[in-house]
XYZ file of C-alpha atoms in Angstrom:
458
model
C 32.597 78.475 167.637
C 30.729 77.240 164.559
C 28.769 74.076 165.251
C 27.725 71.664 162.551
C 24.015 70.834 162.181
C 23.035 67.438 163.590
C 20.023 65.194 163.067
C 18.878 62.086 164.903
C 15.744 59.960 164.983
C 14.140 57.608 167.487
C 11.521 54.901 166.866
C 8.006 54.550 168.147
C 6.955 51.415 169.988
C 4.216 48.908 170.569
C 3.938 47.035 173.875
C 2.576 43.737 172.594
C 2.603 42.061 176.017
C 2.897 43.454 179.526
C 0.400 46.317 179.639
C 0.026 47.507 183.273
C 2.241 44.648 184.461
C 5.317 46.493 183.192
C 4.697 49.135 185.864
C 5.871 46.583 188.452
C 9.497 45.401 188.560
C 8.246 41.892 189.289
C 7.005 41.693 185.713
C 8.270 42.386 182.204
C 6.991 43.756 178.923
C 7.579 42.635 175.337
C 8.046 45.831 173.341
C 8.777 46.148 169.645
C 10.307 49.231 168.110
C 8.652 50.474 164.926
C 9.944 51.866 161.659
C 7.897 55.025 162.292
C 10.307 57.556 163.776
C 10.460 61.033 165.278
C 13.247 63.154 163.788
C 14.998 66.123 165.402
C 17.413 68.471 163.633
C 19.461 71.104 165.502
C 21.326 73.877 163.707
C 22.496 77.442 164.174
C 19.700 79.963 164.572
C 19.746 82.306 161.567
C 20.088 85.992 162.518
C 16.860 87.984 162.302
C 15.224 91.052 163.777
C 13.891 90.533 167.271
C 15.936 87.446 168.105
C 16.839 87.270 171.788
C 20.555 86.625 172.345
C 19.943 83.518 174.455
C 17.186 81.964 172.389
C 16.304 78.511 171.108
C 13.517 78.247 168.547
C 11.648 74.946 168.181
C 9.459 74.306 165.143
C 7.222 71.451 164.083
C 6.535 72.543 160.493
C 4.164 69.699 159.614
C 1.540 71.371 161.814
C -0.106 74.753 161.701
C 1.310 77.455 163.990
C 3.656 75.041 165.776
C 6.586 77.186 166.818
C 7.923 77.791 170.313
C 10.593 80.352 171.188
C 12.491 79.904 174.430
C 14.907 82.072 176.337
C 17.388 80.087 178.404
C 19.175 81.308 181.527
C 21.615 79.544 183.819
C 20.414 79.625 187.426
C 22.770 80.317 190.327
C 23.659 77.765 192.989
C 23.952 74.951 190.406
C 20.266 75.128 189.595
C 20.848 74.279 185.956
C 18.996 76.094 183.203
C 15.677 77.860 183.438
C 13.625 77.870 180.236
C 11.127 80.669 179.611
C 8.736 80.618 176.681
C 8.682 83.909 174.808
C 4.931 84.022 174.296
C 5.007 87.279 172.384
C 7.246 85.730 169.739
C 5.814 82.200 169.477
C 3.253 81.508 166.778
C 1.783 78.470 168.513
C -1.626 79.031 170.050
C -0.836 76.357 172.605
C 0.219 77.598 176.024
C 3.126 75.187 176.434
C 4.845 72.180 174.944
C 5.868 70.546 178.198
C 7.820 67.695 176.599
C 10.035 70.024 174.567
C 10.398 72.538 177.406
C 11.348 69.917 179.989
C 13.706 68.053 177.663
C 15.457 71.328 176.858
C 15.827 72.331 180.522
C 17.164 68.919 181.545
C 19.586 68.612 178.638
C 21.078 72.089 178.976
C 21.385 71.588 182.741
C 23.289 68.352 182.220
C 25.563 69.914 179.598
C 26.401 72.862 181.850
C 27.199 70.569 184.794
C 29.493 68.237 182.849
C 31.364 70.519 180.439
C 32.607 74.035 179.839
C 30.545 74.276 176.669
C 29.073 77.696 175.915
C 25.399 77.331 175.069
C 24.566 79.350 171.982
C 21.283 80.115 170.260
C 19.941 77.313 168.099
C 17.085 76.286 165.852
C 15.384 72.921 166.417
C 13.137 71.249 163.840
C 10.907 68.300 164.762
C 9.401 65.992 162.130
C 7.200 62.934 162.549
C 6.590 60.030 160.211
C 2.995 59.951 158.973
C 1.669 57.030 160.994
C 1.960 58.787 164.345
C -1.308 60.577 163.567
C -4.707 59.345 162.442
C -5.487 61.950 159.796
C -2.488 62.736 157.643
C -3.002 65.690 155.368
C -2.552 65.974 151.653
C 0.354 64.005 150.258
C 0.836 66.846 147.797
C 2.996 68.526 150.463
C 5.434 65.684 150.885
C 9.110 65.272 150.199
C 11.245 62.337 148.988
C 11.778 61.301 152.614
C 8.028 60.807 152.994
C 7.203 63.577 155.472
C 3.771 65.078 154.937
C 1.936 68.230 155.901
C -0.745 67.200 158.394
C -2.736 70.341 157.515
C -3.978 70.943 161.051
C -2.741 72.219 164.393
C -0.958 69.905 166.779
C -3.818 70.138 169.277
C -6.296 68.961 166.617
C -4.236 65.944 165.527
C -5.269 62.477 166.756
C -2.387 60.287 167.867
C -2.369 56.594 166.993
C -0.595 55.557 170.203
C 2.857 54.737 168.811
C 4.802 56.422 171.608
C 5.383 59.839 170.075
C 6.205 61.639 173.337
C 8.923 59.168 174.356
C 10.422 59.126 170.852
C 10.300 62.932 170.773
C 12.004 63.402 174.140
C 14.670 60.797 173.327
C 15.473 62.224 169.893
C 15.342 65.796 171.217
C 17.723 65.094 174.110
C 20.095 63.163 171.827
C 20.136 65.885 169.172
C 20.801 68.700 171.652
C 23.554 66.685 173.364
C 25.183 65.925 170.027
C 24.972 69.537 168.881
C 26.593 71.095 171.944
C 29.015 68.355 173.047
C 32.000 66.955 171.183
C 32.129 63.217 170.632
C 34.992 62.912 173.110
C 32.696 64.430 175.743
C 29.748 62.131 175.018
C 29.662 59.492 172.295
C 26.110 58.264 171.770
C 27.378 55.367 169.672
C 29.148 53.887 172.701
C 27.423 51.716 175.306
C 28.186 54.259 178.025
C 26.972 57.193 175.947
C 23.738 55.429 175.071
C 23.146 54.466 178.699
C 23.566 58.061 179.812
C 21.214 59.214 177.062
C 18.681 56.639 178.299
C 18.986 57.864 181.880
C 18.642 61.541 180.951
C 15.735 60.942 178.575
C 13.917 58.845 181.196
C 14.331 61.588 183.800
C 13.111 64.300 181.420
C 10.187 62.232 180.125
C 9.008 61.380 183.634
C 9.216 65.042 184.669
C 7.250 66.138 181.597
C 4.558 63.542 182.283
C 4.351 64.515 185.930
C 4.838 60.912 187.022
C 7.457 58.179 187.069
C 6.220 55.725 184.439
C 7.638 52.321 183.621
C 9.969 53.745 180.971
C 9.497 50.972 178.406
C 8.742 53.533 175.699
C 11.936 55.511 176.268
C 13.928 52.265 176.465
C 12.555 51.238 173.064
C 13.332 54.699 171.653
C 16.971 54.362 172.753
C 17.627 50.642 172.274
C 14.877 49.341 169.962
C 12.895 46.124 170.415
C 13.447 44.311 173.713
C 12.006 42.487 176.679
C 11.982 45.178 179.344
C 11.973 45.204 183.142
C 11.511 48.653 184.605
C 13.875 50.673 186.793
C 13.121 51.379 190.458
C 11.074 54.605 190.721
C 13.152 55.611 193.760
C 16.011 56.501 191.396
C 14.232 59.760 190.535
C 12.607 60.516 193.891
C 15.183 63.045 195.114
C 15.825 64.781 191.797
C 13.639 67.801 192.451
C 12.559 70.578 190.117
C 14.699 71.984 187.333
C 16.096 75.319 188.483
C 16.059 74.447 192.173
C 19.345 74.756 194.108
C 21.843 71.991 193.248
C 19.526 70.541 190.590
C 22.219 70.171 187.938
C 24.452 68.304 190.401
C 21.656 65.949 191.398
C 20.760 65.394 187.734
C 24.353 64.590 186.835
C 24.602 62.134 189.736
C 21.460 60.367 188.497
C 22.461 60.310 184.824
C 26.053 59.205 185.443
C 25.146 56.899 188.353
C 27.644 58.504 190.726
C 25.884 57.071 193.785
C 26.521 53.313 193.886
C 23.351 52.837 195.936
C 21.177 54.561 193.335
C 22.078 53.041 189.967
C 19.662 52.370 187.124
C 18.534 48.753 187.455
C 16.330 48.346 184.380
C 16.841 45.187 182.335
C 16.823 45.422 178.541
C 17.067 42.097 176.714
C 17.198 42.745 172.981
C 17.906 39.118 172.068
C 14.618 37.977 173.613
C 12.429 40.165 171.373
C 12.090 38.458 168.003
C 9.525 37.986 165.253
C 9.985 35.076 162.826
C 10.842 35.939 159.244
C 7.507 34.609 157.969
C 5.534 37.129 160.064
C 5.331 40.877 160.409
C 3.705 43.299 162.779
C 0.710 45.211 161.458
C -1.222 47.962 163.195
C -4.766 49.135 162.551
C -5.710 52.647 163.630
C -9.243 53.174 164.923
C -8.909 56.979 165.247
C -10.026 57.346 168.864
C -7.139 57.213 171.296
C -7.310 56.709 175.054
C -6.525 58.595 178.235
C -4.056 56.023 179.483
C -3.114 57.925 182.654
C -6.675 57.754 183.989
C -6.995 54.112 182.969
C -3.766 53.191 184.748
C -4.911 54.873 187.961
C -8.111 52.831 187.973
C -6.337 49.546 187.280
C -3.757 50.173 189.988
C -6.525 51.206 192.371
C -8.340 47.912 191.752
C -5.084 46.029 192.255
C -4.469 47.734 195.601
C -7.985 47.011 196.873
C -7.973 43.395 195.634
C -4.369 42.426 196.240
C -4.703 38.633 196.344
C -7.036 38.393 193.359
C -4.902 40.817 191.336
C -1.657 39.033 192.239
C -2.997 35.734 190.923
C -4.286 37.286 187.706
C -1.079 39.232 187.082
C 1.063 36.153 187.702
C -1.018 34.225 185.168
C -0.747 37.075 182.674
C 3.020 37.275 183.183
C 3.274 33.565 182.455
C 1.306 34.049 179.242
C 3.447 37.007 178.211
C 6.622 34.989 178.762
C 5.172 32.112 176.742
C 4.454 34.549 173.897
C 8.045 35.818 173.860
C 9.423 32.267 174.018
C 7.210 31.021 171.206
C 8.162 33.948 168.973
C 11.826 33.281 169.731
C 11.413 29.562 169.002
C 9.788 30.286 165.661
C 12.384 32.944 164.807
C 15.209 30.504 165.405
C 13.561 27.854 163.239
C 13.420 27.655 159.463
C 9.821 26.714 158.657
C 7.197 29.288 157.639
C 4.298 26.821 157.409
C 1.068 28.371 158.718
C 0.408 25.278 160.793
C 3.432 26.175 162.912
C 1.591 29.255 164.184
C -1.273 27.413 165.908
C 0.370 27.532 169.325
C 1.155 31.222 168.841
C -2.499 31.926 168.041
C -3.626 30.063 171.156
C -1.252 32.083 173.342
C -2.681 35.326 171.965
C -6.221 34.142 172.735
C -5.254 33.211 176.290
C -3.627 36.592 176.914
C -6.652 38.427 175.532
C -8.987 36.411 177.743
C -6.979 37.362 180.826
C -6.877 41.015 179.777
C -10.656 41.069 179.382
C -10.969 39.531 182.842
C -8.807 42.302 184.320
C -10.728 44.861 182.278
C -14.041 43.686 183.739
C -12.800 43.499 187.322
C -11.126 46.895 187.245
C -14.012 48.410 185.225
C -11.540 49.835 182.732
C -11.985 49.409 178.930
C -8.622 47.729 178.279
C -10.139 45.674 175.473
C -13.452 47.431 174.728
C -16.190 45.492 172.992
C -15.651 47.263 169.659
C -11.955 46.355 169.806
C -12.803 42.752 170.680
C -15.036 42.570 167.624
C -12.363 44.126 165.407
C -9.659 41.766 166.694
C -11.903 38.713 166.311
C -12.829 39.745 162.781
C -9.209 40.367 161.768
C -8.071 37.071 163.297
C -10.626 35.296 161.137
C -8.690 36.304 158.021
C -6.377 33.646 156.651
C -2.814 34.561 157.531
C -3.621 36.714 160.570
C -2.070 34.781 163.463
C -3.238 36.858 166.421
C -3.370 40.294 167.941
C -3.998 42.489 170.954
C -4.978 45.974 171.983
C -1.406 46.857 172.997
C -0.033 48.751 175.954
C -2.645 50.183 178.276
C -5.391 49.186 175.851
C -8.445 51.279 175.085
C -8.947 52.765 171.652
C -5.392 53.068 170.386
C -4.368 51.193 167.246
C -4.571 47.410 167.556
C -1.491 45.264 166.908
C -1.594 42.122 164.773
C 0.947 39.505 163.760
C 0.280 38.489 160.176
C 1.929 36.317 157.582
C 3.871 38.419 155.123
C 1.591 37.660 152.185
C -1.636 38.309 154.129
C -1.471 42.125 154.119
C -3.512 42.582 150.904
C -6.327 40.447 152.335
C -6.238 42.392 155.604
C -6.310 45.700 153.738
C -9.235 44.597 151.592
C -11.158 43.525 154.682
C -10.531 46.795 156.533
C -11.601 48.878 153.530
C -15.196 47.784 154.077
C -15.185 46.994 157.814
C -17.973 48.526 159.882
C -18.538 48.274 163.612
C -21.563 46.087 164.407
C -24.575 48.237 165.314
C -25.373 46.557 168.644
C -22.313 47.795 170.536
C -22.447 48.900 174.149
C -21.992 52.552 175.006
C -18.627 54.142 174.331
C -16.773 55.651 171.395
C -17.337 54.180 167.987
C -14.200 53.387 166.059
C -15.226 54.706 162.657
C -13.120 53.779 159.661
C -10.199 51.499 160.417
C -6.921 52.319 158.670
C -4.062 49.885 158.171
C -0.944 51.786 159.153
C 2.225 51.429 157.142
C 4.394 50.574 160.159
C 6.105 47.302 160.959
C 8.605 46.071 163.526
C 12.106 47.457 163.530
C 15.045 46.424 165.686
C 17.045 49.651 165.639
C 16.833 52.277 168.374
C 18.219 55.792 168.192
C 20.267 56.596 165.105
C 22.023 59.509 163.424
C 20.514 60.880 160.227
C 21.748 62.908 157.279
C 20.868 66.588 157.628
C 20.142 66.762 153.887
C 17.125 64.500 154.427
C 15.202 67.436 155.864
C 16.046 70.144 153.336
C 12.415 70.745 152.289
C 11.350 71.452 155.887
C 14.168 73.727 157.055
C 14.052 77.475 156.893
């Protein structure tokens, strides 16, 4: 059977409100999808010397030596597919790419359990829009679609915190599903097809991370901007390891919600996530990045040890986050773009930041570090910058601002000469601040034209 090449993309995200709180089903997060996307193309693997018969080759050609070759094998007793990296054939110096490897194992296992499709060898190409990384390489190696050569290895690249792993897993799972399954077997344009993609991508992403996260990033990659309430972690508790006996059956039951007592109960409200036409999202990269897993553990540890104090603070923060979403919705449904209409929005941002700094101090976690506070305060002093936050888990990822549409040149001019004040406390400096080219986008996963990637396919 000759399969046609397929290409899909998924957006990055920014969690403007709900960092840490979104881990708890009692609370919600306001997440905006971005126009920076991860792209995945799947096509037939060209014949060449040394190719293993059951082989899938994954390449990320924007980076040096980023190629992984996998042999796939179906495991007996409904264990799904086992994926083995062919280290002697891979050019990547990295030991593993756990997100790709896990997504591949989960997707092939689901396909084998739900269809009679014969899995054949394939070539997978992954491309990322420039703003996912802090130091893009020379634009001389770019194509009309805007992809650039980052001129470094993947391990050397600094992420900006736009949700690359969730976008990658979502786009990867969607592309592999679309390549091997006919549309009458799974239609990702339908509500049911998209829901099953969401469920499978969440399961694979959690397994790759080694923990059951809130899932807001995968939800944004599938559905786009939304107000998100997480799923119950218990949904994935009994899934087990890929390759273990009956794994593919358990995975199918989870993805297709065959057990009425174990259905996905996340809430995704796209209508509640709006930005008024007079404003746009802007993000400023500080080229540091944060270890969000370690930060989350410390915050949750503080919450457990100080339950009453934390409950009060989180309830107050949730109220502020809901007020932010409501005010944005109110402005979006209005017609005025007068700057004076944004005063209440600015005040809400300041209140949220004050509460975040309080939690940061009590948990002894740098959610809004001093250098980020100074950068946010300085940016918010520019005419037309309404407010901003250190999004998500905080730390030293790119900050998020809401700015009036005509204020970007002033913001850019300010950042060109911005320097961190010299009297900062200990901790990473933020160096040169770069205004990223991203803005909000409402679209989630989408199909792409294969011809878009011609310059990067071999």
